[in-house]
mmCIF file of C-alpha atoms and ligand atoms in Angstrom:
data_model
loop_
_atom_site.group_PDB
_atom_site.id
_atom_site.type_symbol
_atom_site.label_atom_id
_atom_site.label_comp_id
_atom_site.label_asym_id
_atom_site.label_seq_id
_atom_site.Cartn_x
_atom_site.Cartn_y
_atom_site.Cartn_z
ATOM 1 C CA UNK A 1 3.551 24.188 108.539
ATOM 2 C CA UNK A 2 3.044 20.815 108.475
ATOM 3 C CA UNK A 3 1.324 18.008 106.306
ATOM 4 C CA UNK A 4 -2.309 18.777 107.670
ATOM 5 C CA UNK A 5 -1.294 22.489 108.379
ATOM 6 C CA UNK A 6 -5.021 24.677 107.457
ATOM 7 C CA UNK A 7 -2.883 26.831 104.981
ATOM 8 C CA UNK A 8 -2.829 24.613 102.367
ATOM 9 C CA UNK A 9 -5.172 23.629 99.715
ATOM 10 C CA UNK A 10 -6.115 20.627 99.433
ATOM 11 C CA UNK A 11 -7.395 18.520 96.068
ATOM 12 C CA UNK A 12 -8.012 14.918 95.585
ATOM 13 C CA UNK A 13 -5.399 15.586 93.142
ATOM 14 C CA UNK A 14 -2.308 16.860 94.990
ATOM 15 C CA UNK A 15 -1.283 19.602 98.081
ATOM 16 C CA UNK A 16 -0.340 22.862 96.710
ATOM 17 C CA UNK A 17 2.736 23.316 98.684
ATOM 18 C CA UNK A 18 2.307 26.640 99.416
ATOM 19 C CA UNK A 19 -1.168 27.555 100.629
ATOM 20 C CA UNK A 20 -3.074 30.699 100.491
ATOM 21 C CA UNK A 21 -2.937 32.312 104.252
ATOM 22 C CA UNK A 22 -2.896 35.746 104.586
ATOM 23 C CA UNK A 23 0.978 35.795 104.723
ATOM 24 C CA UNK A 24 1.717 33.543 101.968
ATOM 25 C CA UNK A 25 -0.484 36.254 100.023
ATOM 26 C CA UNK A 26 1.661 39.334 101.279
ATOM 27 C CA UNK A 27 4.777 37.233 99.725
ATOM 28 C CA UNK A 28 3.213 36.911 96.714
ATOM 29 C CA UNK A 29 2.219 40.369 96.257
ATOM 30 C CA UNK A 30 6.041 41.604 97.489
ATOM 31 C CA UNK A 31 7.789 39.106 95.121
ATOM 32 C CA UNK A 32 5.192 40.213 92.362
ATOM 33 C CA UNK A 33 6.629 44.359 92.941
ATOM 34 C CA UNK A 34 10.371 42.447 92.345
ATOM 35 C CA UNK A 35 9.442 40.440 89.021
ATOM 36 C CA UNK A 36 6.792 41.471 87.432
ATOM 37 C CA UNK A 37 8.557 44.064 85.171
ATOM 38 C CA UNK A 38 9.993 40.880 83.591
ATOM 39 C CA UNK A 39 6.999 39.668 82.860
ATOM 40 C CA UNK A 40 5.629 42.938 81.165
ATOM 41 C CA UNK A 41 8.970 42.898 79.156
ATOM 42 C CA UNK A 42 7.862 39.591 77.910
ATOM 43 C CA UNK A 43 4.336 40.836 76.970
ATOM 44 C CA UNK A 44 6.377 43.574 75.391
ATOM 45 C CA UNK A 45 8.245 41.524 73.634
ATOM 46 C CA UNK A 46 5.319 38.509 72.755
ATOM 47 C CA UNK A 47 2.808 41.741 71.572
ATOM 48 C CA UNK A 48 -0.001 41.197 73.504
ATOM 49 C CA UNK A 49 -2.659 43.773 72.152
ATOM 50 C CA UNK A 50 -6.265 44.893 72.126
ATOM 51 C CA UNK A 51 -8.897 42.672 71.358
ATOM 52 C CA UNK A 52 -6.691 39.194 72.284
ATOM 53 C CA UNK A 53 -8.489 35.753 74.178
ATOM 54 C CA UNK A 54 -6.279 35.776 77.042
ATOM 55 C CA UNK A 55 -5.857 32.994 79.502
ATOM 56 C CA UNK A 56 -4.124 32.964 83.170
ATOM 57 C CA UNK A 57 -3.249 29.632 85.100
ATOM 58 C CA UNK A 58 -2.657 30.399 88.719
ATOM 59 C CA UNK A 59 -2.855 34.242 88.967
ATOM 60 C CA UNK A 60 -2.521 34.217 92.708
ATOM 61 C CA UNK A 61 -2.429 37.611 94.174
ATOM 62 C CA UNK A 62 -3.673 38.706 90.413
ATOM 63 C CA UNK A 63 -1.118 42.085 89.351
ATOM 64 C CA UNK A 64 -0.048 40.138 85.943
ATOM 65 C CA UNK A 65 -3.857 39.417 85.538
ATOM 66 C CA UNK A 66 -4.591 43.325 85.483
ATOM 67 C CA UNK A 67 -1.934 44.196 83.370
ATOM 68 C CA UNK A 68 -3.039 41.526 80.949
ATOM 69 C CA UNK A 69 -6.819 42.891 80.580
ATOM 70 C CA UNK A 70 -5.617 46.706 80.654
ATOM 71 C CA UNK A 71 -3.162 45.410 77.407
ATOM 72 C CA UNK A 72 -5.928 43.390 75.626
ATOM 73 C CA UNK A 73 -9.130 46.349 76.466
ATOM 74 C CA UNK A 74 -11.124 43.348 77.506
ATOM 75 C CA UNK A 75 -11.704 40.432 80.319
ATOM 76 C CA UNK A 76 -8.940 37.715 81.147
ATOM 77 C CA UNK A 77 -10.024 33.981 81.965
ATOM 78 C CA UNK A 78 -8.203 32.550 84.671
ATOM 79 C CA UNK A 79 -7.957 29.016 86.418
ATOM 80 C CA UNK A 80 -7.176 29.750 90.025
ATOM 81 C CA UNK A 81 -7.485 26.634 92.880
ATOM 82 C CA UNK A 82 -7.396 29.021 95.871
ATOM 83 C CA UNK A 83 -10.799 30.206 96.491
ATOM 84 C CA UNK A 84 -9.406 32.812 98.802
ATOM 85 C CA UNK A 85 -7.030 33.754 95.674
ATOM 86 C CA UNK A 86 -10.214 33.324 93.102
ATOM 87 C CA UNK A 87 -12.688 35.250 95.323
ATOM 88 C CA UNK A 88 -9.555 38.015 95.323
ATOM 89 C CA UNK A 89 -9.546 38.241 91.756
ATOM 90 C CA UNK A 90 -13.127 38.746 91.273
ATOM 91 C CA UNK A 91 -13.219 41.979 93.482
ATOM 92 C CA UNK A 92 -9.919 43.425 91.462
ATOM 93 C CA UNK A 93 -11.777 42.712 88.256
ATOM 94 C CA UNK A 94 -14.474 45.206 89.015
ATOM 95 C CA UNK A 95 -12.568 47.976 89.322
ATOM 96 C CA UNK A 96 -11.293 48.654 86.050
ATOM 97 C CA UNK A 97 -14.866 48.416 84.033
ATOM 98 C CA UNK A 98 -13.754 46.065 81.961
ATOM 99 C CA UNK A 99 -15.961 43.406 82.826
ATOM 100 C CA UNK A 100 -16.077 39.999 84.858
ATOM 101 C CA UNK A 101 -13.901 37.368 83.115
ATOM 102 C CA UNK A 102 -14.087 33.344 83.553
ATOM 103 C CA UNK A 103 -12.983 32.776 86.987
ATOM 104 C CA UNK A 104 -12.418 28.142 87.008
ATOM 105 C CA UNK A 105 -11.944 28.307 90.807
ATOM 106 C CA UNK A 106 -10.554 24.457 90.385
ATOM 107 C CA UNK A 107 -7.148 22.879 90.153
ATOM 108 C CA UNK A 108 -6.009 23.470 85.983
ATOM 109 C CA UNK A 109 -6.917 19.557 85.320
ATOM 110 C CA UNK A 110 -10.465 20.020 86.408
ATOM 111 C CA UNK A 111 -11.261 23.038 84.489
ATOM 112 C CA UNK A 112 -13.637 23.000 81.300
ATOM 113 C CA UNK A 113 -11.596 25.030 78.882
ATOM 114 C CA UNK A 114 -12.915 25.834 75.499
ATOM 115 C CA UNK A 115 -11.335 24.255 72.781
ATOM 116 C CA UNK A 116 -9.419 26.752 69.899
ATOM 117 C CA UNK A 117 -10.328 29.976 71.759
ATOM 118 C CA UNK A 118 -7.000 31.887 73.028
ATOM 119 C CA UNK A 119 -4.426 33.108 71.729
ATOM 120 C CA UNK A 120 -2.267 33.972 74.455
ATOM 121 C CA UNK A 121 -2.156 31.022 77.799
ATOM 122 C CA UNK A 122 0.178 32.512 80.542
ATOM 123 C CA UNK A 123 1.100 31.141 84.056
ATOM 124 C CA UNK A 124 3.999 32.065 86.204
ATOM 125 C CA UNK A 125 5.574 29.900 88.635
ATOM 126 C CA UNK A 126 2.761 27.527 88.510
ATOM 127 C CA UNK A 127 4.487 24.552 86.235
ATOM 128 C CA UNK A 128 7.151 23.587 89.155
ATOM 129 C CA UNK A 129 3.754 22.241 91.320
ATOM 130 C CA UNK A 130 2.242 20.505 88.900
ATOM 131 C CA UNK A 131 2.159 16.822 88.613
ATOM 132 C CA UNK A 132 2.366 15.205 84.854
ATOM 133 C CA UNK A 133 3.058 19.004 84.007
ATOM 134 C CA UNK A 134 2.792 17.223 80.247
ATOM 135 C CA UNK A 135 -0.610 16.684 80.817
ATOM 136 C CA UNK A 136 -1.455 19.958 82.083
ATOM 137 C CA UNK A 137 0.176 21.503 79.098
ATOM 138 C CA UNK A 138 -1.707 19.475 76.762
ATOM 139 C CA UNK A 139 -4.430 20.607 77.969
ATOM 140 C CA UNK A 140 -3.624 24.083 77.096
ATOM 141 C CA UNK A 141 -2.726 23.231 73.584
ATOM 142 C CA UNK A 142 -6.525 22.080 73.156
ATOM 143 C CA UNK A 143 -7.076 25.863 74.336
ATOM 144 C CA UNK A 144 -5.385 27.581 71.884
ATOM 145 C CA UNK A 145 -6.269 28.945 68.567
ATOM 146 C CA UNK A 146 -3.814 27.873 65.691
ATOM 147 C CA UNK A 147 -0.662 30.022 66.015
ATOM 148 C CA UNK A 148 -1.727 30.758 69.392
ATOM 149 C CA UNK A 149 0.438 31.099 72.136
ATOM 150 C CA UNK A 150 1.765 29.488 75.367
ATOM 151 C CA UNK A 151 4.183 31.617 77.573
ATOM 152 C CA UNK A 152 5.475 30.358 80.704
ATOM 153 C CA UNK A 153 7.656 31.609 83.274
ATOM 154 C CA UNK A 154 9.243 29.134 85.583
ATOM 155 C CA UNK A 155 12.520 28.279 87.696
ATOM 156 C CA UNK A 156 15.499 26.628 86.718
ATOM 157 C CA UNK A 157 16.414 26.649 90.768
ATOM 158 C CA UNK A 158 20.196 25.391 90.055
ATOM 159 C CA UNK A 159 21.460 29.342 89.817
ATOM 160 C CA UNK A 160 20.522 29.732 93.243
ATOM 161 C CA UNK A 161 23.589 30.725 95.952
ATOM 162 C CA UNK A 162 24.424 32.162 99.306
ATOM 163 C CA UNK A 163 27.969 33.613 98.922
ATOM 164 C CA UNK A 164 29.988 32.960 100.977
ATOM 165 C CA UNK A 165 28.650 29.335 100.744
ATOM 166 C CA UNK A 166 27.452 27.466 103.905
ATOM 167 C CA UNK A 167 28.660 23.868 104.492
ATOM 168 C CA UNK A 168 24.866 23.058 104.253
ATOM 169 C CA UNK A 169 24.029 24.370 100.760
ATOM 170 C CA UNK A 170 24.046 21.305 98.758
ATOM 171 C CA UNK A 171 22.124 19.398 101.087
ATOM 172 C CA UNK A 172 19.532 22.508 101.499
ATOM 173 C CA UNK A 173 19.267 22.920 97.363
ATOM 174 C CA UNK A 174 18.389 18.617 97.610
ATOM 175 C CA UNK A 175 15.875 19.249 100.140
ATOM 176 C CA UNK A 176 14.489 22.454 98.281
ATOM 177 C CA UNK A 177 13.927 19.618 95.441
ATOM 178 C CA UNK A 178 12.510 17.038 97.702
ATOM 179 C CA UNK A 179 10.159 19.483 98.931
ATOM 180 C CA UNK A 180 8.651 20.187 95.481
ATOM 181 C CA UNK A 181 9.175 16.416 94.214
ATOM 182 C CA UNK A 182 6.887 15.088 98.139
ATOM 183 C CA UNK A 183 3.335 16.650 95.847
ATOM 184 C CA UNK A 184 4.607 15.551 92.410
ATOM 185 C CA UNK A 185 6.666 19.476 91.444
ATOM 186 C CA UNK A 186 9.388 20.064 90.007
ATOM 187 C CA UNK A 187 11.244 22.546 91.624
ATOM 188 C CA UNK A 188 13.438 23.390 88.259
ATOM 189 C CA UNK A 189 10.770 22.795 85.777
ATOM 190 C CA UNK A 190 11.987 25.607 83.178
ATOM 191 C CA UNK A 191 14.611 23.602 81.569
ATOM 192 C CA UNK A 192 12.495 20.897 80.901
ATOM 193 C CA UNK A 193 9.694 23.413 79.639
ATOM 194 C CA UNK A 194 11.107 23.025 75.738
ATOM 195 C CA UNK A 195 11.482 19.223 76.111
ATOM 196 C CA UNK A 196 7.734 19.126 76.876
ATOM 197 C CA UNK A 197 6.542 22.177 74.817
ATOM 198 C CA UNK A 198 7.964 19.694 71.827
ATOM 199 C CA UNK A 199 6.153 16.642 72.673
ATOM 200 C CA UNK A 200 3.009 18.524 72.977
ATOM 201 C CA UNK A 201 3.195 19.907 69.475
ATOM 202 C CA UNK A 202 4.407 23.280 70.306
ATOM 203 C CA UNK A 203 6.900 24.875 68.064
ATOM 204 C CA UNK A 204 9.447 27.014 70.483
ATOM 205 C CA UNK A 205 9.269 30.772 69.578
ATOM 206 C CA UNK A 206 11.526 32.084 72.505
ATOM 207 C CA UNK A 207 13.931 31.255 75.503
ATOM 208 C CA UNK A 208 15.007 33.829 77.940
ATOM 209 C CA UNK A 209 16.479 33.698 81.260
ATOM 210 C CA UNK A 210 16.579 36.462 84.017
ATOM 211 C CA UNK A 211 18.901 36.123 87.426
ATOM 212 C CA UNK A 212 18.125 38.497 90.091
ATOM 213 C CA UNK A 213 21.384 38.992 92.429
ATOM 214 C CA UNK A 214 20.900 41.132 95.896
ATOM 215 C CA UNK A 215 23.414 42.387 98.607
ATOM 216 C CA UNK A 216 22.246 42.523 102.932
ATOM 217 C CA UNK A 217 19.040 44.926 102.930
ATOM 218 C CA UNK A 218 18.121 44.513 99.081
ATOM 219 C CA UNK A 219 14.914 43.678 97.614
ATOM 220 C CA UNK A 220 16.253 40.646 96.653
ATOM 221 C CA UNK A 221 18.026 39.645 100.101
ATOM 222 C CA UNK A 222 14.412 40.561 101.620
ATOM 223 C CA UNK A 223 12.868 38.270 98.931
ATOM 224 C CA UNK A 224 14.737 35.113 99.043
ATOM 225 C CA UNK A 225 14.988 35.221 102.870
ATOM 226 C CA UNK A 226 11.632 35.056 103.654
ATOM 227 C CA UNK A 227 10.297 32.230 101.267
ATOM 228 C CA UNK A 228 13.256 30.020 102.768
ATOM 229 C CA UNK A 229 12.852 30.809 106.384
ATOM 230 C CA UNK A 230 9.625 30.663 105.817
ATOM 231 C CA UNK A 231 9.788 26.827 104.264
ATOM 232 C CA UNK A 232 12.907 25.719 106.068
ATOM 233 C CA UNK A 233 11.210 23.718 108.730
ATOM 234 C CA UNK A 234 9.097 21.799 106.085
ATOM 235 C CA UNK A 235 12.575 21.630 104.436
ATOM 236 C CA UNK A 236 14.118 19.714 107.276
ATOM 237 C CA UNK A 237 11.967 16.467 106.918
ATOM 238 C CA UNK A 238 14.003 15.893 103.654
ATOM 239 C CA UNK A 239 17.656 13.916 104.926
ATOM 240 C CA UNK A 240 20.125 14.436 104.519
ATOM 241 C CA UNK A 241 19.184 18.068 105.068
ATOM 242 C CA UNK A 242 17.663 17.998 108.774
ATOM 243 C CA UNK A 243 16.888 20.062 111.425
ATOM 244 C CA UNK A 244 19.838 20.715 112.659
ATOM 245 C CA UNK A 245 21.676 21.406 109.740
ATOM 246 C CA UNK A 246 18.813 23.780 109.002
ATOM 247 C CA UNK A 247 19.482 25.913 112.560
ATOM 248 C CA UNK A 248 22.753 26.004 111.374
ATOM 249 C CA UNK A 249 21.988 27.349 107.680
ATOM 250 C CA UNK A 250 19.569 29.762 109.084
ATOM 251 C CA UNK A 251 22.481 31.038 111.673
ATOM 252 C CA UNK A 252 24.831 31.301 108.781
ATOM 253 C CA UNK A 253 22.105 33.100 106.627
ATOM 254 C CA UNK A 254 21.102 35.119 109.355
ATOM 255 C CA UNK A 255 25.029 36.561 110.076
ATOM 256 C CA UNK A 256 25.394 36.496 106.248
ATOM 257 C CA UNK A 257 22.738 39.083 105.896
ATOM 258 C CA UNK A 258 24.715 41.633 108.673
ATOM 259 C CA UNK A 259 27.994 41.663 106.167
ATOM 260 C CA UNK A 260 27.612 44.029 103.525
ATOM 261 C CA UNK A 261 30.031 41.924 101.274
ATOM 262 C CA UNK A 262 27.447 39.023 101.488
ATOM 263 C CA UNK A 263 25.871 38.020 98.300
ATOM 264 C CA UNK A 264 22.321 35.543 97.169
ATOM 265 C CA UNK A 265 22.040 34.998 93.481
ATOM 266 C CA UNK A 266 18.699 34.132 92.621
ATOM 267 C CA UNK A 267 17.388 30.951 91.019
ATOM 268 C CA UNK A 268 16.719 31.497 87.327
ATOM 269 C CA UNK A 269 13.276 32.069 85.943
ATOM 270 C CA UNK A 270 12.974 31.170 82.265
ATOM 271 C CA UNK A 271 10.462 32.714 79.943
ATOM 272 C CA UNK A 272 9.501 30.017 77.390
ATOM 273 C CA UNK A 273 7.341 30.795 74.877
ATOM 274 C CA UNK A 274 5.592 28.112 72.564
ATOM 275 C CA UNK A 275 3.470 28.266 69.422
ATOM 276 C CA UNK A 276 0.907 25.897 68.648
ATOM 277 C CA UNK A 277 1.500 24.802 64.572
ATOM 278 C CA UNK A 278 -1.186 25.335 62.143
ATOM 279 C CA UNK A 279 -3.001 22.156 61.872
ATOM 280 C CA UNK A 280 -2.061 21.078 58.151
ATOM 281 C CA UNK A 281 -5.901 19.358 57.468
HETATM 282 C C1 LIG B 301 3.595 30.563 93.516
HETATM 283 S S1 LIG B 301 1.975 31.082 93.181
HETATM 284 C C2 LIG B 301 2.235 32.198 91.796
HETATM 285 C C3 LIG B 301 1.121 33.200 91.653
HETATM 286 C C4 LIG B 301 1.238 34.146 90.464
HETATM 287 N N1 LIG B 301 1.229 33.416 89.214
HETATM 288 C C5 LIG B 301 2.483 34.980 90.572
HETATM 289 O O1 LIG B 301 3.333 34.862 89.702
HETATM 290 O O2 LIG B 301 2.591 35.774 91.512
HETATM 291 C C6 LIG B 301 1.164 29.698 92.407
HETATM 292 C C7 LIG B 301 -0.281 29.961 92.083
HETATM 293 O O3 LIG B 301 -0.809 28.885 91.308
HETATM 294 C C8 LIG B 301 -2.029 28.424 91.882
HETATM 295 N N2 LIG B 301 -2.099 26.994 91.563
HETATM 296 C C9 LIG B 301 -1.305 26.017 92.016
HETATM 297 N N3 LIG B 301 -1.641 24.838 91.466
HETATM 298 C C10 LIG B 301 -2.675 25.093 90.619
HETATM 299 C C11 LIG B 301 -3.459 24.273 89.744
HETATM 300 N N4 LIG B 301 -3.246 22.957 89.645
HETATM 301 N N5 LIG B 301 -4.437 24.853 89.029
HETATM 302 C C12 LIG B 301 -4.665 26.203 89.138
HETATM 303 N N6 LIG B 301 -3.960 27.018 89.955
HETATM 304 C C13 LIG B 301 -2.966 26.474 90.684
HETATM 305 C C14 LIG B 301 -1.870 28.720 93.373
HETATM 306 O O4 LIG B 301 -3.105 28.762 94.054
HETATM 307 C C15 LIG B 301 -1.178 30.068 93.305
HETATM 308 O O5 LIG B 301 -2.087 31.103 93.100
#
């Protein structure tokens, strides 16, 4: 998929990376089935409950925006730039009679929030695209209610291994970074999530970190696999990672995944959770 490829969405803005074609959507609806009981843990453990102004940046194939209206007994806004990921969302929403939420089919910048209306703003795996992600969380301060809150859940990509380790693999991880860094992402935004929750007046309520590991034939073998074949062409314009070191990597992945002893730990995803403070006036 290259630079002018149809799958990707295009804003004045920035790319999103990723696009929204029909198999993009199947990987985000297959890597939803392998984390998304993290993220309910974290509602567990935040309290979402009945009656809460609820907030979703980027709910993509939408199974975290469900489980968010079916907790709070009422509609979810969402900011979504896909329109084929928006339009989506819209037809899942009337099937559980809760009502139509506020669907901002625009990138997160060009939506009209309110100002002091939720108490809960979540987005997962959105930050790591976002250019001036300080800005965009900013933003979502203006959103929130005093004491509301701000949970995201984002990479901190350094974890991430192929074991036995290819010669490649340090060279692939810099090109997995260039990738991101070529439409203004950070491909390992979560550590720097607390840095920037601080500067934009957030108080930190909660760090937590989750690393998947999978053997050959796991969920999480399947899962890693196919984002990074999937991207490793686009990979390859990023030296000194090329594309013949990525034949090679995806050789060595490929025989990796026919030993049972083989191993891929996951990048970590980090659940940070941020308060806004009550304004003292
Ligand atoms: C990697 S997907 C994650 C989807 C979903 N949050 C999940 O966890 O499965 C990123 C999502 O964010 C959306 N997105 C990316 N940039 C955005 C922006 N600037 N404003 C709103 N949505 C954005 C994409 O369209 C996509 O739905």
């Amino acid at each position: 998929m290259g630079r002018t490829s149809p799958n990707t969405i295009g804003t004045s803005r920035h790319r999103y990376l990723l696009g929204d074609a029909a198999r993009e959507a199947a990987r985000l609806r297959a890597q939803a089935r392998l984390w998304d009981p993290v993220s309910l843990a974290l509602f567990d453990r935040i309290g979402v409950r009945r009656g809460w102004r609820v907030l979703e940046i980027g709910p993509g194939q939408g199974s975290l925006h469900m489980a968010l209206r079916r907790r709070v007994q009422r509609p979810v806004d969402a900011v979504e730039r896909s329109a084929a990921f928006a339009d989506r969302l819209r037809t899942l929403t009337r099937r559980d009679g809760l009502g139509p939420g506020q669907i901002w089919r625009t990138a997160l910048l060009d939506a009209p929030l309110p100002r002091n209306h939720y108490d809960l703003i979540f987005a997962r795996w959105v930050f790591l695209f976002l250019p001036d992600p300080l800005a965009h969380l900013r933003k979502l301060v203006r959103a929130l209610k005093p004491r509301g809150l701000i949970a995201l859940q984002d990479y901190h990509r350094e974890t991430l291994a192929l074991v036995p380790r290819p010669d490649e693999w340090y060279d692939f991880l810099a090109a997995d970074r260039a990738f991101f860094a070529s439409e203004g992402g950070d491909v390992s935004i979560g550590g720097r999530l607390p840095d920037l929750y601080r500067r934009a007046g957030l108080r930190i309520v909660e760090t937590q970190v989750t690393i998947k590991t999978g053997r050959p034939g796991s969920a999480v073998w399947r899962w890693l696999t196919t984002y990074f074949m999937g991207v490793m062409d686009q990979m390859a314009a990023f030296p000194p990672f090329s594309p013949a070191a990525a034949s090679r990597l995806r050789r060595h992945w490929m025989a990796a995944g026919r030993r049972p002893t083989s191993l891929l730990i996951s990048p970590a995803v980090l659940d940070i959770v941020g308060q806004t403070k009550v304004d003292p006036a």
